[in-house]
Amino acid sequence: MPKQVLLVRGGALSSNTGIGGAHHNLATSLAEGEISGWSTSQVCEYPLRRRMNPLSRLYKRWFSHPRKVEKKTRGEHGLTLLHITDQEQAHLIPENCSLPVVVTVHDLFHLCPQQIQIGDEIIDVGEQKPGWFRRKDLQKLRDGLSRADLLVCDSQATLSACKQHFPEIKSVCVPLGLRIQSFTPVAQDSVDVLTPARDFTKKCHLLIVGSHAPRKRLEFLCKVLGELEEEVKNSIQIHHVGNEKCPFGGPSASAHARAHKVLNWTSHGGDVSSEALMHMRFASEALLFPSASEGFGYPPLEAMASGTPVLCSNLPSHNELMPDDTCLRADDKEAWKEAILSVHSNWKNRTKNDTEHSWPKPRSGLIEFATRFDQSRFCARMAEVYDSL
């Protein structure tokens, strides 16, 4: 009989988000018996409502949901372990909890914000001056993490941060997994291609996936693209999948693109379906990922799993996912331009006889490399982690 894990989070984030996807993968693996000796029959969460007023949201987060979690861990419950699936919900750990508690820590960007200098840029990683309510919330999260028995970190970079800021709590590194088989490339003429990829015209299509937080460095990317020769720039089409608004009130991603005369820039927002995004990967020449800091970095791994090349900055923790000697210096604009020009040149040679857009051939070497992060390996490691408690 497998031991029971109570999975806990706050609002039910979509599986299309990084944190939501990581939770979904773990919950599915436990429910389907993929983590040897362990299972789950319940997830303690609540639906996210767009129109929930701030006071109701705060009451749910600070009071009613923590009481619900505490109630589930009292008395005869048949549970062996409590697992909080991301650090932003660590306040949900009951005081004097009767169960061992594991917390997945994706990053400490907001709990321990910092500024990183890259070349002549100073990048904010995390909110530098949160308001009163958020400061109170962050203190609750820190107190919660201090009640955990084990912190499970997505990357070595996050593990180092946890050892620095929470040295009294045991911590280990377990890289997230990906169901690699679900990214298997398909032929362009074998599927009903979904929009936006269905509407791609003959251009060198480059993909960006992620938000427009300052650490994502989309302004840097716009500067690089803006310095390309006009002929090249006009034959490149940028597709941004993710919220284009700056979370801290700065210019939008498309505003940066216009400011640097990158006019072939399309913001698709964050509501692109998983299947439509998959078709965009298959249809694009490369993923651009200039980020200054990531907790894990799903987009580069997902791109490689689909056979799509990645131009990636050599910074943690996404550089932990990349093949050796393939990352680009984060501050080297010339290196980024050369890499983009190389992708463009390959596209130009590949499509010289085409009149319509044709998908590039998937890179089998990248797909093979991505199997290092297959969900099966994550499951085996999580079984070891659970057993250790």
Short mmCIF file of N, CA and C in Angstrom, two decimals, residues 94-200:
data_model
loop_
_atom_site.label_atom_id
_atom_site.label_comp_id
_atom_site.label_asym_id
_atom_site.label_seq_id
_atom_site.Cartn_x
_atom_site.Cartn_y
_atom_site.Cartn_z
N PRO A 94 1.32 24.26 8.84
CA PRO A 94 0.78 24.48 10.20
C PRO A 94 1.91 24.53 11.23
N GLU A 95 1.72 25.32 12.26
CA GLU A 95 2.66 25.30 13.38
C GLU A 95 2.51 23.97 14.11
N ASN A 96 3.64 23.41 14.52
CA ASN A 96 3.65 22.12 15.21
C ASN A 96 2.93 21.04 14.40
N CYS A 97 3.22 21.01 13.10
CA CYS A 97 2.57 20.05 12.21
C CYS A 97 2.93 18.62 12.61
N SER A 98 1.95 17.73 12.60
CA SER A 98 2.17 16.34 13.00
C SER A 98 2.84 15.52 11.91
N LEU A 99 2.95 16.08 10.70
CA LEU A 99 3.54 15.37 9.57
C LEU A 99 4.88 15.98 9.19
N PRO A 100 5.80 15.17 8.64
CA PRO A 100 6.99 15.76 8.02
C PRO A 100 6.55 16.64 6.85
N VAL A 101 7.25 17.76 6.67
CA VAL A 101 6.85 18.74 5.65
C VAL A 101 7.97 18.96 4.65
N VAL A 102 7.62 18.81 3.36
CA VAL A 102 8.52 19.11 2.25
C VAL A 102 7.98 20.35 1.54
N VAL A 103 8.88 21.25 1.16
CA VAL A 103 8.50 22.41 0.34
C VAL A 103 9.35 22.41 -0.92
N THR A 104 8.71 22.49 -2.07
CA THR A 104 9.45 22.70 -3.32
C THR A 104 9.79 24.18 -3.43
N VAL A 105 11.07 24.47 -3.60
CA VAL A 105 11.52 25.86 -3.74
C VAL A 105 12.02 26.05 -5.17
N HIS A 106 11.27 26.81 -5.93
CA HIS A 106 11.66 27.10 -7.31
C HIS A 106 12.71 28.19 -7.36
N ASP A 107 12.55 29.21 -6.50
CA ASP A 107 13.52 30.30 -6.43
C ASP A 107 13.24 31.09 -5.16
N LEU A 108 14.18 32.00 -4.83
CA LEU A 108 14.00 32.90 -3.69
C LEU A 108 14.00 34.35 -4.16
N PHE A 109 13.58 34.58 -5.40
CA PHE A 109 13.68 35.92 -5.99
C PHE A 109 12.93 36.96 -5.18
N HIS A 110 11.72 36.64 -4.72
CA HIS A 110 10.92 37.63 -3.99
C HIS A 110 11.20 37.58 -2.49
N LEU A 111 11.52 36.41 -1.99
CA LEU A 111 11.85 36.30 -0.57
C LEU A 111 13.18 36.97 -0.25
N CYS A 112 14.11 36.90 -1.17
CA CYS A 112 15.44 37.49 -0.98
C CYS A 112 15.83 38.23 -2.26
N PRO A 113 15.18 39.37 -2.55
CA PRO A 113 15.44 40.09 -3.80
C PRO A 113 16.87 40.62 -3.86
N GLN A 114 17.36 40.75 -5.07
CA GLN A 114 18.71 41.28 -5.26
C GLN A 114 18.78 42.02 -6.58
N GLN A 115 19.89 42.69 -6.79
CA GLN A 115 20.17 43.35 -8.06
C GLN A 115 21.44 42.74 -8.63
N ILE A 116 21.40 42.42 -9.92
CA ILE A 116 22.53 41.80 -10.60
C ILE A 116 23.06 42.75 -11.65
N GLN A 117 24.37 42.96 -11.67
CA GLN A 117 24.97 43.79 -12.71
C GLN A 117 25.45 42.89 -13.84
N ILE A 118 24.97 43.19 -15.05
CA ILE A 118 25.38 42.46 -16.25
C ILE A 118 25.83 43.51 -17.26
N GLY A 119 27.15 43.58 -17.46
CA GLY A 119 27.67 44.65 -18.31
C GLY A 119 27.34 45.99 -17.69
N ASP A 120 26.69 46.86 -18.45
CA ASP A 120 26.30 48.16 -17.92
C ASP A 120 24.85 48.18 -17.43
N GLU A 121 24.23 47.00 -17.37
CA GLU A 121 22.85 46.89 -16.89
C GLU A 121 22.83 46.51 -15.41
N ILE A 122 21.88 47.06 -14.68
CA ILE A 122 21.59 46.59 -13.33
C ILE A 122 20.18 46.01 -13.36
N ILE A 123 20.07 44.72 -13.11
CA ILE A 123 18.81 44.00 -13.27
C ILE A 123 18.21 43.71 -11.90
N ASP A 124 16.94 44.09 -11.73
CA ASP A 124 16.21 43.73 -10.52
C ASP A 124 15.75 42.28 -10.61
N VAL A 125 16.12 41.48 -9.63
CA VAL A 125 15.63 40.10 -9.54
C VAL A 125 14.75 40.04 -8.30
N GLY A 126 13.45 40.03 -8.51
CA GLY A 126 12.51 40.14 -7.41
C GLY A 126 12.12 41.58 -7.17
N GLU A 127 11.02 41.77 -6.47
CA GLU A 127 10.52 43.12 -6.19
C GLU A 127 11.37 43.76 -5.10
N GLN A 128 11.96 44.92 -5.41
CA GLN A 128 12.91 45.55 -4.50
C GLN A 128 12.23 46.28 -3.35
N LYS A 129 11.08 46.89 -3.60
CA LYS A 129 10.39 47.68 -2.56
C LYS A 129 8.91 47.30 -2.50
N PRO A 130 8.61 46.12 -1.99
CA PRO A 130 7.20 45.71 -1.92
C PRO A 130 6.43 46.57 -0.93
N GLY A 131 5.11 46.63 -1.13
CA GLY A 131 4.26 47.37 -0.21
C GLY A 131 4.08 46.65 1.12
N TRP A 132 3.33 47.28 2.03
CA TRP A 132 3.20 46.77 3.40
C TRP A 132 2.61 45.36 3.42
N PHE A 133 1.51 45.15 2.70
CA PHE A 133 0.86 43.84 2.72
C PHE A 133 1.78 42.75 2.17
N ARG A 134 2.50 43.08 1.11
CA ARG A 134 3.40 42.09 0.53
C ARG A 134 4.57 41.82 1.48
N ARG A 135 5.08 42.85 2.17
CA ARG A 135 6.16 42.62 3.14
C ARG A 135 5.68 41.69 4.25
N LYS A 136 4.45 41.91 4.71
CA LYS A 136 3.87 41.04 5.73
C LYS A 136 3.74 39.61 5.19
N ASP A 137 3.31 39.50 3.95
CA ASP A 137 3.15 38.19 3.31
C ASP A 137 4.49 37.48 3.20
N LEU A 138 5.52 38.20 2.79
CA LEU A 138 6.85 37.60 2.65
C LEU A 138 7.38 37.11 3.98
N GLN A 139 7.10 37.84 5.06
CA GLN A 139 7.55 37.39 6.38
C GLN A 139 6.85 36.09 6.77
N LYS A 140 5.57 35.98 6.42
CA LYS A 140 4.84 34.73 6.67
C LYS A 140 5.48 33.57 5.90
N LEU A 141 5.92 33.85 4.67
CA LEU A 141 6.56 32.80 3.87
C LEU A 141 7.89 32.39 4.48
N ARG A 142 8.68 33.36 4.93
CA ARG A 142 9.97 33.03 5.56
C ARG A 142 9.75 32.20 6.82
N ASP A 143 8.77 32.61 7.62
CA ASP A 143 8.47 31.85 8.84
C ASP A 143 8.02 30.44 8.49
N GLY A 144 7.24 30.32 7.42
CA GLY A 144 6.78 29.00 7.00
C GLY A 144 7.92 28.10 6.56
N LEU A 145 8.82 28.64 5.75
CA LEU A 145 9.97 27.84 5.30
C LEU A 145 10.81 27.37 6.48
N SER A 146 10.87 28.17 7.53
CA SER A 146 11.64 27.80 8.72
C SER A 146 10.98 26.66 9.50
N ARG A 147 9.71 26.37 9.20
CA ARG A 147 9.01 25.24 9.85
C ARG A 147 9.11 23.95 9.04
N ALA A 148 9.68 24.02 7.84
CA ALA A 148 9.77 22.84 6.97
C ALA A 148 10.83 21.86 7.48
N ASP A 149 10.67 20.61 7.09
CA ASP A 149 11.69 19.60 7.39
C ASP A 149 12.69 19.46 6.25
N LEU A 150 12.25 19.75 5.03
CA LEU A 150 13.12 19.58 3.87
C LEU A 150 12.70 20.54 2.76
N LEU A 151 13.67 21.23 2.18
CA LEU A 151 13.45 22.09 1.02
C LEU A 151 13.98 21.37 -0.21
N VAL A 152 13.12 21.15 -1.19
CA VAL A 152 13.51 20.48 -2.43
C VAL A 152 13.66 21.55 -3.51
N CYS A 153 14.88 21.76 -3.96
CA CYS A 153 15.21 22.86 -4.88
C CYS A 153 15.30 22.37 -6.31
N ASP A 154 14.83 23.20 -7.25
CA ASP A 154 14.84 22.82 -8.66
C ASP A 154 16.23 22.80 -9.26
N SER A 155 17.15 23.58 -8.69
CA SER A 155 18.46 23.77 -9.33
C SER A 155 19.54 23.91 -8.27
N GLN A 156 20.79 23.77 -8.71
CA GLN A 156 21.92 23.98 -7.81
C GLN A 156 21.98 25.43 -7.35
N ALA A 157 21.61 26.36 -8.23
CA ALA A 157 21.62 27.78 -7.85
C ALA A 157 20.63 28.05 -6.72
N THR A 158 19.42 27.48 -6.83
CA THR A 158 18.43 27.65 -5.78
C THR A 158 18.85 26.94 -4.50
N LEU A 159 19.48 25.78 -4.64
CA LEU A 159 19.99 25.06 -3.47
C LEU A 159 21.00 25.92 -2.71
N SER A 160 21.91 26.56 -3.44
CA SER A 160 22.91 27.42 -2.79
C SER A 160 22.24 28.57 -2.05
N ALA A 161 21.19 29.15 -2.67
CA ALA A 161 20.47 30.25 -2.04
C ALA A 161 19.77 29.78 -0.76
N CYS A 162 19.18 28.59 -0.80
CA CYS A 162 18.50 28.06 0.39
C CYS A 162 19.49 27.78 1.51
N LYS A 163 20.64 27.23 1.17
CA LYS A 163 21.65 26.96 2.19
C LYS A 163 22.16 28.26 2.81
N GLN A 164 22.18 29.34 2.03
CA GLN A 164 22.63 30.63 2.55
C GLN A 164 21.57 31.27 3.45
N HIS A 165 20.32 31.25 3.02
CA HIS A 165 19.27 32.00 3.73
C HIS A 165 18.50 31.16 4.74
N PHE A 166 18.51 29.82 4.58
CA PHE A 166 17.83 28.93 5.53
C PHE A 166 18.77 27.79 5.91
N PRO A 167 19.92 28.12 6.51
CA PRO A 167 20.94 27.11 6.76
C PRO A 167 20.51 26.03 7.75
N GLU A 168 19.51 26.34 8.58
CA GLU A 168 19.09 25.38 9.60
C GLU A 168 18.13 24.32 9.05
N ILE A 169 17.64 24.51 7.82
CA ILE A 169 16.70 23.57 7.21
C ILE A 169 17.43 22.71 6.18
N LYS A 170 17.25 21.41 6.25
CA LYS A 170 17.87 20.51 5.27
C LYS A 170 17.35 20.83 3.87
N SER A 171 18.24 20.83 2.89
CA SER A 171 17.82 21.12 1.51
C SER A 171 18.57 20.22 0.54
N VAL A 172 17.89 19.87 -0.56
CA VAL A 172 18.47 19.02 -1.60
C VAL A 172 18.07 19.57 -2.96
N CYS A 173 18.78 19.14 -3.99
CA CYS A 173 18.47 19.56 -5.36
C CYS A 173 17.84 18.40 -6.12
N VAL A 174 16.65 18.63 -6.66
CA VAL A 174 15.98 17.66 -7.54
C VAL A 174 15.48 18.44 -8.76
N PRO A 175 16.21 18.41 -9.87
CA PRO A 175 15.74 19.13 -11.07
C PRO A 175 14.35 18.66 -11.49
N LEU A 176 13.54 19.58 -11.94
CA LEU A 176 12.20 19.24 -12.41
C LEU A 176 12.28 18.32 -13.63
N GLY A 177 11.19 17.63 -13.87
CA GLY A 177 11.14 16.72 -15.02
C GLY A 177 10.20 17.21 -16.10
N LEU A 178 10.29 16.58 -17.23
CA LEU A 178 9.46 16.91 -18.39
C LEU A 178 9.06 15.59 -19.05
N ARG A 179 7.82 15.49 -19.46
CA ARG A 179 7.38 14.28 -20.18
C ARG A 179 7.84 14.41 -21.64
N ILE A 180 9.08 14.00 -21.86
CA ILE A 180 9.76 14.24 -23.13
C ILE A 180 8.96 13.70 -24.31
N GLN A 181 8.31 12.55 -24.12
CA GLN A 181 7.58 11.95 -25.24
C GLN A 181 6.45 12.85 -25.74
N SER A 182 5.92 13.71 -24.88
CA SER A 182 4.82 14.59 -25.31
C SER A 182 5.32 15.74 -26.18
N PHE A 183 6.64 15.89 -26.30
CA PHE A 183 7.22 16.95 -27.14
C PHE A 183 7.73 16.40 -28.47
N THR A 184 7.46 15.14 -28.75
CA THR A 184 7.96 14.52 -29.98
C THR A 184 7.51 15.31 -31.20
N PRO A 185 8.45 15.74 -32.05
CA PRO A 185 8.08 16.54 -33.23
C PRO A 185 7.18 15.79 -34.19
N VAL A 186 6.35 16.54 -34.89
CA VAL A 186 5.48 15.99 -35.93
C VAL A 186 5.77 16.71 -37.24
N ALA A 187 5.46 16.09 -38.35
CA ALA A 187 5.66 16.72 -39.66
C ALA A 187 4.60 17.79 -39.89
N GLN A 188 5.01 18.86 -40.56
CA GLN A 188 4.11 19.99 -40.80
C GLN A 188 2.85 19.58 -41.54
N ASP A 189 2.99 18.65 -42.48
CA ASP A 189 1.84 18.26 -43.29
C ASP A 189 1.03 17.11 -42.68
N SER A 190 1.38 16.70 -41.45
CA SER A 190 0.68 15.58 -40.83
C SER A 190 -0.32 16.01 -39.76
N VAL A 191 -0.39 17.32 -39.49
CA VAL A 191 -1.29 17.82 -38.44
C VAL A 191 -2.07 19.02 -38.95
N ASP A 192 -3.17 19.29 -38.27
CA ASP A 192 -3.92 20.52 -38.51
C ASP A 192 -3.25 21.60 -37.67
N VAL A 193 -2.40 22.40 -38.29
CA VAL A 193 -1.59 23.37 -37.56
C VAL A 193 -2.50 24.45 -36.96
N LEU A 194 -2.27 24.72 -35.67
CA LEU A 194 -3.08 25.71 -34.97
C LEU A 194 -2.48 27.10 -35.12
N THR A 195 -3.33 28.11 -35.00
CA THR A 195 -2.81 29.47 -34.92
C THR A 195 -2.14 29.64 -33.55
N PRO A 196 -1.12 30.47 -33.47
CA PRO A 196 -0.57 31.38 -34.47
C PRO A 196 0.29 30.73 -35.56
N ALA A 197 0.83 29.52 -35.33
CA ALA A 197 1.77 28.93 -36.28
C ALA A 197 1.15 28.74 -37.66
N ARG A 198 -0.15 28.50 -37.71
CA ARG A 198 -0.82 28.30 -38.99
C ARG A 198 -0.69 29.52 -39.90
N ASP A 199 -0.56 30.69 -39.30
CA ASP A 199 -0.53 31.94 -40.07
C ASP A 199 0.88 32.44 -40.36
N PHE A 200 1.90 31.65 -40.01
CA PHE A 200 3.27 32.08 -40.27
C PHE A 200 3.50 32.19 -41.78
#
